[in-house]
Coordinates of C-alpha atoms in Angstrom, one line a residue:
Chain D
X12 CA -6.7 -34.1 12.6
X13 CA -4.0 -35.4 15.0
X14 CA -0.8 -34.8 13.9
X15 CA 1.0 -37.5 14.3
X16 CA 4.2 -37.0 17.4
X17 CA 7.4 -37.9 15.1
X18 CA 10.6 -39.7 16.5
X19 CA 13.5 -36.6 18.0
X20 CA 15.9 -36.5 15.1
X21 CA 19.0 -34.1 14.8
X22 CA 18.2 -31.3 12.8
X23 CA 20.7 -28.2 12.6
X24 CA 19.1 -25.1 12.4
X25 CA 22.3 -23.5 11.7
X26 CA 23.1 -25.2 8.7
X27 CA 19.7 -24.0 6.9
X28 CA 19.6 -20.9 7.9
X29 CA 23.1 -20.3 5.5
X30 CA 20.7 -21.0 2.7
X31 CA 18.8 -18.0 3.4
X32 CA 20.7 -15.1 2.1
X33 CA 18.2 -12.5 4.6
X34 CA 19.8 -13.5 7.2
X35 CA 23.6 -12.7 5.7
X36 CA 22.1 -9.2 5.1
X37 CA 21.0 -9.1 8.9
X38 CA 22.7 -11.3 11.0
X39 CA 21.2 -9.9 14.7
X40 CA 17.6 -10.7 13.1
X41 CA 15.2 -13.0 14.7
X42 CA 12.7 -14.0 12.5
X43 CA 9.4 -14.8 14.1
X44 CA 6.8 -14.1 11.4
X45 CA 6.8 -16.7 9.3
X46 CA 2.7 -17.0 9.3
X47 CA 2.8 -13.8 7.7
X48 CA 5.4 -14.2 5.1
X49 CA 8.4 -17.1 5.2
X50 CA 11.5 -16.2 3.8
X51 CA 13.2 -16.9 0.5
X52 CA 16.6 -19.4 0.1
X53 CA 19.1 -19.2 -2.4
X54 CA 17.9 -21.7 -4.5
X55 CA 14.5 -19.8 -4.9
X56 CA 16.2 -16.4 -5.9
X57 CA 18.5 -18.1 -8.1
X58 CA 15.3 -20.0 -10.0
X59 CA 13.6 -16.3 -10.7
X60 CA 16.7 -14.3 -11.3
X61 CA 18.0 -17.4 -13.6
X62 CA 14.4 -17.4 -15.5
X63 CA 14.7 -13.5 -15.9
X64 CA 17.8 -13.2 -17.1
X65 CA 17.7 -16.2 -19.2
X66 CA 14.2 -17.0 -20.4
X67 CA 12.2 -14.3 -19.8
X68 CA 9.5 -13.6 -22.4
X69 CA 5.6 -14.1 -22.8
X70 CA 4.2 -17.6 -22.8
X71 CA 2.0 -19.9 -25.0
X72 CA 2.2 -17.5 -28.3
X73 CA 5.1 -16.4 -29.4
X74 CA 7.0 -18.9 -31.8
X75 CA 10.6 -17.7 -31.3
X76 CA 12.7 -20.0 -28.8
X77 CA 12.4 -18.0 -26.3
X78 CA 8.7 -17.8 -25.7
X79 CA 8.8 -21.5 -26.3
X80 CA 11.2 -21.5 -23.2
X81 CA 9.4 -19.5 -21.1
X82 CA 6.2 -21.3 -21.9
X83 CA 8.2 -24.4 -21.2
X84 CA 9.5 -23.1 -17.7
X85 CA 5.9 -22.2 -16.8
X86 CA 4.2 -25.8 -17.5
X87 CA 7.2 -27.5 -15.7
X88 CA 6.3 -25.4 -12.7
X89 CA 2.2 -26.2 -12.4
X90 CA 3.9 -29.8 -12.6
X91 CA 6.2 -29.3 -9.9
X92 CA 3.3 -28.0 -8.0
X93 CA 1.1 -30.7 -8.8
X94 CA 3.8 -33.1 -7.7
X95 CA 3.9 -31.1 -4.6
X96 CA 0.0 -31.5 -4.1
X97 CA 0.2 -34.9 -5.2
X98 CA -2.2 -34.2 -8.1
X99 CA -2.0 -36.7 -11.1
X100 CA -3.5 -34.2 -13.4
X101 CA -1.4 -30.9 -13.3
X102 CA -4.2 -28.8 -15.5
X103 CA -6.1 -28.9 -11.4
X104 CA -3.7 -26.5 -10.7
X105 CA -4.8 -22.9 -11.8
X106 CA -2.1 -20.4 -10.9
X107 CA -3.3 -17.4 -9.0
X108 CA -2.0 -14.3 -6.9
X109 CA -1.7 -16.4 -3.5
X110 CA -4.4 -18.0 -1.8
X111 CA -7.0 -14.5 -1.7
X112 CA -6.8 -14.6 -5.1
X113 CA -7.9 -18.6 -5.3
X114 CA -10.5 -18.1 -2.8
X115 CA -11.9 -14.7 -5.0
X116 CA -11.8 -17.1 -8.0
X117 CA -13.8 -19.6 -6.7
X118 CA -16.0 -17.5 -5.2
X119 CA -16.4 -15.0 -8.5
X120 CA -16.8 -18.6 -10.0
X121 CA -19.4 -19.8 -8.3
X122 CA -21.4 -16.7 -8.3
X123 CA -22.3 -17.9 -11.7
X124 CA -24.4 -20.9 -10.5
X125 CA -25.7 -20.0 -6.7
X126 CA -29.0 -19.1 -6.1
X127 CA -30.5 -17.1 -3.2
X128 CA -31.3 -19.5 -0.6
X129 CA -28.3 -21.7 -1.0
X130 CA -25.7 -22.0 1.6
X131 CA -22.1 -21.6 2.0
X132 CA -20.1 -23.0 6.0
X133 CA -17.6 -21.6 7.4
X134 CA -15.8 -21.4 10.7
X135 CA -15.4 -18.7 13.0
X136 CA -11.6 -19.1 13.2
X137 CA -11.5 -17.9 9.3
X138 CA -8.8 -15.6 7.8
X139 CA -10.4 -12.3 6.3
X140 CA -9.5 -14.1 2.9
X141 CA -11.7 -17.2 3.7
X142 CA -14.8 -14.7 4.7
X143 CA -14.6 -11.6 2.8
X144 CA -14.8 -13.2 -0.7
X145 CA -18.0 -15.1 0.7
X146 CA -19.9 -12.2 2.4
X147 CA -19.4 -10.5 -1.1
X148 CA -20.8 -13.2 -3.0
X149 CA -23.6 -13.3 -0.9
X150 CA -24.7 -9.9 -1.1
X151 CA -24.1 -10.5 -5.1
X152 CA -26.6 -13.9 -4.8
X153 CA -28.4 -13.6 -1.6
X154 CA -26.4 -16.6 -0.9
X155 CA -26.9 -17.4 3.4
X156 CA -23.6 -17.7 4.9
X157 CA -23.5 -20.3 8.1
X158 CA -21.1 -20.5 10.7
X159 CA -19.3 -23.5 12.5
X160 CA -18.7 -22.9 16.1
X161 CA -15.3 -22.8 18.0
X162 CA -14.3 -24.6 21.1
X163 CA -13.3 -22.7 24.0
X164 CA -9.5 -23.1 23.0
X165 CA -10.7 -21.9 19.3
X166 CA -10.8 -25.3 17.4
X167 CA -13.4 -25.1 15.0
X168 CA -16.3 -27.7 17.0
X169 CA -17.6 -30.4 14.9
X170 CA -20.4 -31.0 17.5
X171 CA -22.8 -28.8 15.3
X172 CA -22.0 -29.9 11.8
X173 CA -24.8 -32.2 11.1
X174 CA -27.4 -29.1 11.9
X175 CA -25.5 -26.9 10.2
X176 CA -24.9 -28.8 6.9
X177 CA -27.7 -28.5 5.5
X178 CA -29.6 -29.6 2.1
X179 CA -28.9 -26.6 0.5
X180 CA -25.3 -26.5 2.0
X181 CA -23.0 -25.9 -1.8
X182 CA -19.6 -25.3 -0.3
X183 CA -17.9 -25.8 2.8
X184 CA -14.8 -23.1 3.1
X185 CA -12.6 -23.8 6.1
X186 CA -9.2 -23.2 6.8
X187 CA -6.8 -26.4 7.1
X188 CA -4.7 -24.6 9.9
X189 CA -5.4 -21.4 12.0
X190 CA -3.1 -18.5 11.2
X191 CA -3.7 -17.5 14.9
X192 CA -5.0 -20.4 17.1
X193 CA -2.5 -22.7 15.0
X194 CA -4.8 -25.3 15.3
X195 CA -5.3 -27.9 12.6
X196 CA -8.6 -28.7 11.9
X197 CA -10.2 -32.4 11.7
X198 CA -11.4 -33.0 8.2
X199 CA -12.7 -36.2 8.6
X200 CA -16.2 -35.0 9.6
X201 CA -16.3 -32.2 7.9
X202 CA -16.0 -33.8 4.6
X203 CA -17.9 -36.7 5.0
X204 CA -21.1 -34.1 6.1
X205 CA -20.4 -32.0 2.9
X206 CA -20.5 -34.8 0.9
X207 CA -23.3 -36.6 2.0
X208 CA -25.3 -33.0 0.5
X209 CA -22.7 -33.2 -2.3
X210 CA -21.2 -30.0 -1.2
X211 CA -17.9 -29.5 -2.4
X212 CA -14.8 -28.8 0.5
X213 CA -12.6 -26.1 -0.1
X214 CA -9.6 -26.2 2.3
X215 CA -7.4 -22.5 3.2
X216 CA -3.8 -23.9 3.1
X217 CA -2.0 -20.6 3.6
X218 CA -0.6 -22.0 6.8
X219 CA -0.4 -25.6 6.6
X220 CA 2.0 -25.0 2.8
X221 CA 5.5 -24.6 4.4
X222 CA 4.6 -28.1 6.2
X223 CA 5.6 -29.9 3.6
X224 CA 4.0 -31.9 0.5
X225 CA 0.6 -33.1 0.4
X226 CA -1.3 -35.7 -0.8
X227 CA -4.3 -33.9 -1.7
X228 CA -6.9 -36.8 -2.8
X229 CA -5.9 -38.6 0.5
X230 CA -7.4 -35.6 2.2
X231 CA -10.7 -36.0 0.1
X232 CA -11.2 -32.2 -0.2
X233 CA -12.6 -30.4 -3.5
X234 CA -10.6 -27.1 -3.8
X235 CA -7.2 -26.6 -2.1
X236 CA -5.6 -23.0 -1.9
X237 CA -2.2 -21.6 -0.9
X238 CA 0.3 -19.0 -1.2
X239 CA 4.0 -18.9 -2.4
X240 CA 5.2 -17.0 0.3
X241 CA 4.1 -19.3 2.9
X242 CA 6.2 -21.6 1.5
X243 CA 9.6 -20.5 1.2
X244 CA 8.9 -18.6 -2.4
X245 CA 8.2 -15.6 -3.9
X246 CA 5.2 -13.1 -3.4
X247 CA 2.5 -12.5 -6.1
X248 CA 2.1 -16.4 -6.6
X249 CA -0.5 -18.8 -5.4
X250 CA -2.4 -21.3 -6.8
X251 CA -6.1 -23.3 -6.6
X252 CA -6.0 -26.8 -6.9
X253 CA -10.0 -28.2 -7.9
X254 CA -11.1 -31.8 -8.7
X255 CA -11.1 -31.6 -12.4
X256 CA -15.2 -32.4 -12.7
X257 CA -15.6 -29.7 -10.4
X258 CA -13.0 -27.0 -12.0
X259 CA -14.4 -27.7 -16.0
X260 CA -18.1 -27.0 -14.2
X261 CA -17.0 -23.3 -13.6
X262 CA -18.0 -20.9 -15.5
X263 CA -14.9 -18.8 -16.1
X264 CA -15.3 -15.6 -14.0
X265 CA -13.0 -12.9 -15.2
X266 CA -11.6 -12.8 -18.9
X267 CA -8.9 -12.0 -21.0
X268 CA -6.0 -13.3 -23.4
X269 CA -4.8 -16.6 -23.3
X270 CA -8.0 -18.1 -22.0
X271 CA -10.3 -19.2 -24.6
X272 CA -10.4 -20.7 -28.1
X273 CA -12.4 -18.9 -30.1
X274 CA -14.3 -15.2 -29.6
X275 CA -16.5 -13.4 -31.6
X276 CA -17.9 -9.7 -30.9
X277 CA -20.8 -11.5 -29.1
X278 CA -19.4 -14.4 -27.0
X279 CA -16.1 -16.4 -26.7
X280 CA -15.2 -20.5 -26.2
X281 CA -13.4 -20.6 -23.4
X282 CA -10.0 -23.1 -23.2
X283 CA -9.7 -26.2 -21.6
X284 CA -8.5 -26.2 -18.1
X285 CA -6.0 -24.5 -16.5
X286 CA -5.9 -21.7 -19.6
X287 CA -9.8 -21.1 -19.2
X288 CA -9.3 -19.2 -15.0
X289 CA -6.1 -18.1 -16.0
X290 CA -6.5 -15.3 -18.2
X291 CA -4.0 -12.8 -19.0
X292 CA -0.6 -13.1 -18.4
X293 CA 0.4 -15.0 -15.4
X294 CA 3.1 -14.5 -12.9
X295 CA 5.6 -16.4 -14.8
X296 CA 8.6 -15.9 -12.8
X297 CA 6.8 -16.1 -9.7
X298 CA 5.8 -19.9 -11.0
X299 CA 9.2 -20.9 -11.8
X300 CA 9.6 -19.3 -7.9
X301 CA 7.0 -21.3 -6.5
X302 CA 8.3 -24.6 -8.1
X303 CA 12.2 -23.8 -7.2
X304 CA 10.5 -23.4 -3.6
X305 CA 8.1 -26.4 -3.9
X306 CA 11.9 -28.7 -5.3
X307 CA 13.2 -27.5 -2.3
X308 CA 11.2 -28.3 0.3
X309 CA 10.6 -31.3 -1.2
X310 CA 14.2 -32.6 -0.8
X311 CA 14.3 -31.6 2.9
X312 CA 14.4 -34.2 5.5
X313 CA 10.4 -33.2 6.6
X314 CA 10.3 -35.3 9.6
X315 CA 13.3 -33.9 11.1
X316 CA 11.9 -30.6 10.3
X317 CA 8.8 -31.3 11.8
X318 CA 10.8 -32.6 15.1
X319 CA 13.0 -29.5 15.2
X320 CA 9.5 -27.3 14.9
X321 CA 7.8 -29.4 17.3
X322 CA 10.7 -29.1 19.9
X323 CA 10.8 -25.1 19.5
X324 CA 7.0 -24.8 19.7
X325 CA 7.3 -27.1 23.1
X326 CA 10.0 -25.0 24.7
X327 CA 8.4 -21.6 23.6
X328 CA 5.3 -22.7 25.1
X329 CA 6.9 -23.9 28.3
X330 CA 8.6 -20.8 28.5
X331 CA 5.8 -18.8 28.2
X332 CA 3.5 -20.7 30.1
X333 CA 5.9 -19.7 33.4
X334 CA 4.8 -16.3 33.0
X335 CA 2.1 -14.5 35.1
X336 CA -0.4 -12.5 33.2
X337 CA -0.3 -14.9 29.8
X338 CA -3.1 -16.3 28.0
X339 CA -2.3 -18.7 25.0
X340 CA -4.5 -18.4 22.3
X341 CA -5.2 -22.0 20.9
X342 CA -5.1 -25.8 21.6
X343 CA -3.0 -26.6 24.4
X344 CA -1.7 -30.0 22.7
X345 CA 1.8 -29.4 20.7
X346 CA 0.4 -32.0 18.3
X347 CA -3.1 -30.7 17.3
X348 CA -1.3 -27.2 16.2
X349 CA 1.2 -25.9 14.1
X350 CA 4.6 -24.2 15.0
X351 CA 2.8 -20.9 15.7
X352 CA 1.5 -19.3 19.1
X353 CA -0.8 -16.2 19.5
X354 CA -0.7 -14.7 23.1
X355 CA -2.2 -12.3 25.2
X356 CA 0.0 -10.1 28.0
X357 CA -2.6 -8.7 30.5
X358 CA -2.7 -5.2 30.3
X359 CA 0.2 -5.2 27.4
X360 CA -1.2 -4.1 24.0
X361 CA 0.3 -6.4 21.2
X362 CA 1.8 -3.5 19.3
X363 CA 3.7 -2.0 22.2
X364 CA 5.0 -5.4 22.8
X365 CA 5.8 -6.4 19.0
X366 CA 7.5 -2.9 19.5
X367 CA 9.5 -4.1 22.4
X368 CA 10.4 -7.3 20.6
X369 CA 11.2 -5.5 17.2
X370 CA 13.7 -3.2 19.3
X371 CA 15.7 -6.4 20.1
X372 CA 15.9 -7.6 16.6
X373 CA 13.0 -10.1 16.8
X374 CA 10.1 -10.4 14.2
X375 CA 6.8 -10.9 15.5
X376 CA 3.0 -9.7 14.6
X377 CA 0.5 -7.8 16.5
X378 CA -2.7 -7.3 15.7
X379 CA -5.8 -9.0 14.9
X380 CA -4.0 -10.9 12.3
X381 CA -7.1 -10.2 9.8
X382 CA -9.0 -12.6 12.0
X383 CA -11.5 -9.9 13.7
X384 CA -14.4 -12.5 14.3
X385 CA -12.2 -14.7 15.5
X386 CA -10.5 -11.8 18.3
X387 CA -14.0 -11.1 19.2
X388 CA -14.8 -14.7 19.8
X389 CA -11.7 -14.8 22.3
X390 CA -12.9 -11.0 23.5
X391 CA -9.6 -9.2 22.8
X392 CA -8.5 -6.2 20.0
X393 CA -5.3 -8.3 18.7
X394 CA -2.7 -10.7 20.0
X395 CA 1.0 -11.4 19.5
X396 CA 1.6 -13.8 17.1
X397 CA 4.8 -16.2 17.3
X398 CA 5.3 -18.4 14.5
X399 CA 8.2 -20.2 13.3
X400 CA 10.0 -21.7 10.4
X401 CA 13.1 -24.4 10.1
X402 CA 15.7 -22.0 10.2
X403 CA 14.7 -20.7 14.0
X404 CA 16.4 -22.4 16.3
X405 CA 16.6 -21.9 20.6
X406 CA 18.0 -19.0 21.1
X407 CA 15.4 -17.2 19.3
X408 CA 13.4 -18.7 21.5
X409 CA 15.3 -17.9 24.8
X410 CA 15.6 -14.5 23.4
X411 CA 12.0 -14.0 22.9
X412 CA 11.4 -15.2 26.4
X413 CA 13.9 -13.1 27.8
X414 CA 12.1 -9.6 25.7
X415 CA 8.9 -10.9 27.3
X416 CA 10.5 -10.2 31.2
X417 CA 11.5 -6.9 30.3
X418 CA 8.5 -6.0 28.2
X419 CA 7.0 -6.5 31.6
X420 CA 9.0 -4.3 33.5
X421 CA 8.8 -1.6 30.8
X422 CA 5.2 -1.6 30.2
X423 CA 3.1 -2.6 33.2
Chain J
X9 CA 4.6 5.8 29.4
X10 CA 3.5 8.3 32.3
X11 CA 0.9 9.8 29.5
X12 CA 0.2 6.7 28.6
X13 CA -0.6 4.8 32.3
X14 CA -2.1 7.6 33.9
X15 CA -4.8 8.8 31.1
X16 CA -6.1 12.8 31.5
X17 CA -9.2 13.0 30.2
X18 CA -10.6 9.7 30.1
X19 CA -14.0 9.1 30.3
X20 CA -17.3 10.8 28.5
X21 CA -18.7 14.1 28.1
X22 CA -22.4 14.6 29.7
X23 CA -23.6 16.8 26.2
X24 CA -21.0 16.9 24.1
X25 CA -21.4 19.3 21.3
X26 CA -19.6 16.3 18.7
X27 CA -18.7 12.9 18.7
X28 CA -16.6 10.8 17.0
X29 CA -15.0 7.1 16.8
X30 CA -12.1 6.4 15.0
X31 CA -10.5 3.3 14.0
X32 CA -7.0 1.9 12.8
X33 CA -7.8 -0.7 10.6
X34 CA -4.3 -2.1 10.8
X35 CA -4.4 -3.0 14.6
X36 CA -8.5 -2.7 15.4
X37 CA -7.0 0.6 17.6
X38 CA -10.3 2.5 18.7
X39 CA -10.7 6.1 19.6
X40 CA -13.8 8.2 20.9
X41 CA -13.4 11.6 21.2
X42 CA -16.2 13.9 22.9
X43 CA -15.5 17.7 23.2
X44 CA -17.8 21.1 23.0
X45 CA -16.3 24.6 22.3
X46 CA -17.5 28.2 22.7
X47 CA -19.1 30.3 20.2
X48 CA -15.5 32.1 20.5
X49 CA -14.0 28.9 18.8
X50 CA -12.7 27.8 22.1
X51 CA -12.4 24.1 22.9
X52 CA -14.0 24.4 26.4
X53 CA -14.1 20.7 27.3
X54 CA -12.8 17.2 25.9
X55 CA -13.0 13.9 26.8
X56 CA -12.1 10.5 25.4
X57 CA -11.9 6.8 25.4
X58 CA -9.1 4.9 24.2
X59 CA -8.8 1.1 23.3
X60 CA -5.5 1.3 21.9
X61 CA -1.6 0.9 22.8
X62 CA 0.7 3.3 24.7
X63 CA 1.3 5.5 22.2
X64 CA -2.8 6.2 21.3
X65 CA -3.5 6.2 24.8
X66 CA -0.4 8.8 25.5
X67 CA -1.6 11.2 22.9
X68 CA -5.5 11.0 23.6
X69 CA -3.8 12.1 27.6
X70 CA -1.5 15.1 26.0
X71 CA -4.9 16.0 24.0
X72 CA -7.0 15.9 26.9
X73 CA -4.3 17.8 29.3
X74 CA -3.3 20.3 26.7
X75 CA -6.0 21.2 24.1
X76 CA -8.9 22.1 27.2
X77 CA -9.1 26.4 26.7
X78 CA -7.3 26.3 23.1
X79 CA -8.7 28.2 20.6
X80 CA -9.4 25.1 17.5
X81 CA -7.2 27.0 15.0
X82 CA -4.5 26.4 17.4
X83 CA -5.5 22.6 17.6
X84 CA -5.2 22.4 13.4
X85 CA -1.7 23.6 14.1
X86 CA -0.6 20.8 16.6
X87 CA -2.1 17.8 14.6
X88 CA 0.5 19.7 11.5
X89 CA 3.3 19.6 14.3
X90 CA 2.8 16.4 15.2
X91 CA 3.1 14.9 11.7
X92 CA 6.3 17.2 11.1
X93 CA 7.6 15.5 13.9
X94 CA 7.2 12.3 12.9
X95 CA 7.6 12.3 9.6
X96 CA 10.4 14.6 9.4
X97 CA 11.7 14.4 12.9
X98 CA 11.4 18.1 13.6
X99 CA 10.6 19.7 16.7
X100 CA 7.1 21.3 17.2
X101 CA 7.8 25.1 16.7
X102 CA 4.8 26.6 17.9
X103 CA 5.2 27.4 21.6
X104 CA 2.2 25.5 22.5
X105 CA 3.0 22.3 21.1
X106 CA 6.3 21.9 22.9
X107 CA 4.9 18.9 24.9
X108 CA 4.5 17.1 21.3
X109 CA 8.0 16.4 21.4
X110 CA 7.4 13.6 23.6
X111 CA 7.2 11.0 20.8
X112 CA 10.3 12.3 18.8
X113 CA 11.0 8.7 19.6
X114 CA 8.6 7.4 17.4
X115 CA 10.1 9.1 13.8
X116 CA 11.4 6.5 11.7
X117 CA 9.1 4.1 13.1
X118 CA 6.6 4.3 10.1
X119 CA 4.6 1.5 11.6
X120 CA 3.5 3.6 14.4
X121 CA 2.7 7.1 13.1
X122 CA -0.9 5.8 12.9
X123 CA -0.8 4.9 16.6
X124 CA 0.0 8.5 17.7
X125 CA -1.9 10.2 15.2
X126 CA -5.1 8.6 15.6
X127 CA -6.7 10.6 18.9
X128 CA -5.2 13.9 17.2
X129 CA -7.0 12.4 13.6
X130 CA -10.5 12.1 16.0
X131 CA -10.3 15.0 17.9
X132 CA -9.7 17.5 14.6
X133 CA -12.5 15.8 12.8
X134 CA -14.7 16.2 16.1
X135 CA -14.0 19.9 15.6
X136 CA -15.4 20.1 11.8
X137 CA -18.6 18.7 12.5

């Protein structure tokens, strides 16, 4: 998918950044990790401590007010999420832990129905999340795990899809956007070739959530996942979003209270969607999190924020591109990637430099970002992730530049 | 950064009595570790390879420039000094170990204890094969 170049509009930085009480508690800090974990605004901390000091109690059974309150809270946040998604039906929204624990769900879900011989695609550019939970259903089922191919600038390459969707292709499990390469990937294709073998499209949206609203049936995929702390709200919250046909086919996977209408010593009836994969209690607060998070974004001007991110990704990239010794990990077009850069400095481990960078107040990851096939793909141990949010601004960037120089003095 | 860019004891052993390879699962950090000893309990000869950042790479060099003709005993003792030092941010006591101090530097930084420890975590688990 191209994303599309939007007009420059004026955006301060400054301004949001005062909504974000983290950086009250430390002023100096440069915040550079927002692939890994965004950070919270007021309005989000306000939502849980609000909901825990005022409504807190267990949902959907107790009779007293304030259950009924609670339960209350926790329905009007699936619907803010579903607004968010652009889901008509907000029971396609099945809270989870974050986006591992939708992918695990769907993958303990489908275990039920796979049979040994069947197939599951995915990319080589996949999160640990978006393999792991596949590679164990597989040894579970005997279920044959395929691959998609990357290009050399690690986009996931399209050229082999036809051969490798095959008739017994059940699921296609991409990411929607690279937490290292940043790259977006083109859907089109991809879910036009599940289809035509009626597999089902599940999309990893860890990265692209923070980006703003979706409209998930215009993307035409099956099963979306995400994580609240991608997105500006708390940890411990996620959610799955399925095609309702799809979601009622699934054999609940794990069980407990709350999900089913009727048990005997020998069997149960499960509940009607989202109860029926949501068993136990949920993370209530965390929801009413999520929502504040997903209301808040929501009201943002997005195409100035997606301007602002799109300047700061161009000048960081300039910057680093007048460096000897650099090698950018991803697509070398600002509009086929998201506001995040993974580099290499030659002969610089990325831990000695995240050091360096962390001893000058800035926030960046090293590592292999939990991305190992996709580092050996590229032949490197890790990289240094950049990755940025609204409230950066350019002189994180010119600072991070300017740790980069004396990085290389220090360590080569 | 001089132990780290100038490795001692890089490279492999031609029979190494044990072997081992060690990871950090955090960063993808990978150690080897090759040494033999005497029937005295002497480490008579070490060698290692490091794919790993300055501070794995400075302590597989202190290993392979200090622990060569140290009885293994001794080399239990240093890994214990090390994590003092870290952890608590005490200086290694033993008279030995004094070169340990090196990465006093690196207490408080909780992040990177693994980085140090890892050639030290390879080389005593070498010796208890």
């Amino acid at each position: 998918m191209q994303m599309t170049k939007p007009d420059a509009m004026a955006f301060d930085p400054a301004e949001i950044k005062k909504l974000f009480p983290i950086f009250s508690s430390h002023p100096q800090l440069r915040y550079l990790d927002n692939a890994a974990t965004t950070q919270c605004p007021a309005a989000v901390i306000q939502a849980v401590d609000l909901h825990e000091c005022q409504s807190r109690a267990n949902i959907s059974r107790g009779i007293y007010p304030l259950a009924e309150e609670a339960t209350e809270a926790y329905h009007q946040a699936r619907n803010m999420l579903a607004q968010y998604l652009g889901a008509q039906d907000a029971s396609e929204i099945i809270f989870t832990s974050g986006t591992t624990g939708a992918i695990n769900l769907l993958a303990n879900a489908y275990a039920v129905d796979l049979k040994e011989g069947d197939e599951i695609l995915l990319s080589l550019v996949e999160h640990h999340s978006n393999l792991l939970p596949w590679q164990i259903l597989s040894r579970r089922t005997g279920v044959k795990l395929r691959f998609l191919p990357l290009t050399a600038d690690g986009r996931i390459d399209m050229r082999s899809l036809h051969r490798l969707v095959t008739e017994r292709c059940r699921l296609v499990a991409v990411t929607h956007a690279s937490n290292v390469t940043g790259a977006v990937t083109e859907l089109g294709p991809l879910i036009d070739a599940a289809h035509s073998v009626d597999a089902a499209v599940l999309l990893d949206g860890a990265q692209m959530a923070q980006h703003g609203p979706l409209d998930i049936n215009a993307l035409g995929v099956d099963f979306y996942a995400l994580s609240g702390h991608k997105m500006f709200g708390p940890t411990g919250i996620g959610l799955l979003w399925g095609r309702r046909d799809l979601l009622e086919k699934l054999a609940p996977p794990f069980g407990g209270g709350g999900m089913v209408h009727r048990v005997t010593i020998d069997s149960f009836e499960p509940a009607e969607l989202p109860a029926r994969l949501e068993p136990g209690t949920p993370p209530i607060a965390q929801a009413v999190g999520l929502a504040a998070a997903a209301a808040w974004l929501m009201e943002l001007d997005l195409k100035a924020v997606e301007s602002h991110l799109y300047h700061l990704t161009g000048r960081l990239l300039d910057g680093l591109n007048n460096f000897p010794g650099i090698k950018l990990i991803g697509p070398s077009d600002l509009y086929q990637r998201l506001s995040l850069v993974s580099l290499d400095l030659a002969k610089v481990h990325p831990h000695d430099l995240s050091q360096i960078f962390a001893d000058r107040g800035i926030a960046v990851r090293g590592g292999h970002h939990c991305a190992e096939p996709l580092m050996r793909f590229f032949g490197l141990m890790g990289t240094t992730r950049v990755s940025l949010a609204l409230y950066n601004d350019e002189t994180d960037i010119d600072a991070l530049l300017l740790a980069i120089e004396e990085a290389q003095r220090i360590l080569i | 950064m001089a132990l780290a860019r100038d490795p001692i004891g890089n490279g492999q052993l031609e029979h190494p009595r044990a072997r081992v390879q060690l990871d950090n699962p955090l960063c993808g950090d990978r150690v080897i570790i090759e040494v033999t000893w005497d029937d005295n309990g002497m480490l008579t000869e070490l060698a290692h390879e490091v794919q790993g950042c300055a501070l794995c790479r400075a302590t597989a060099s202190l290993i392979g420039r200090d622990t060569p003709g140290k009885q293994l005993t001794e080399i239990a003792i240093a890994q214990t000094e090390l994590e003092r030092l870290l952890k608590e941010g005490e200086e290694p006591t033993h008279h030995h170990w004094q070169g340990l101090s090196v990465f006093k530097p690196v207490h408080g930084h909780k992040s990177r204890y693994e980085c140090v420890l890892l050639p030290f975590k390879a080389l005593t688990q070498a010796l208890e094969v």
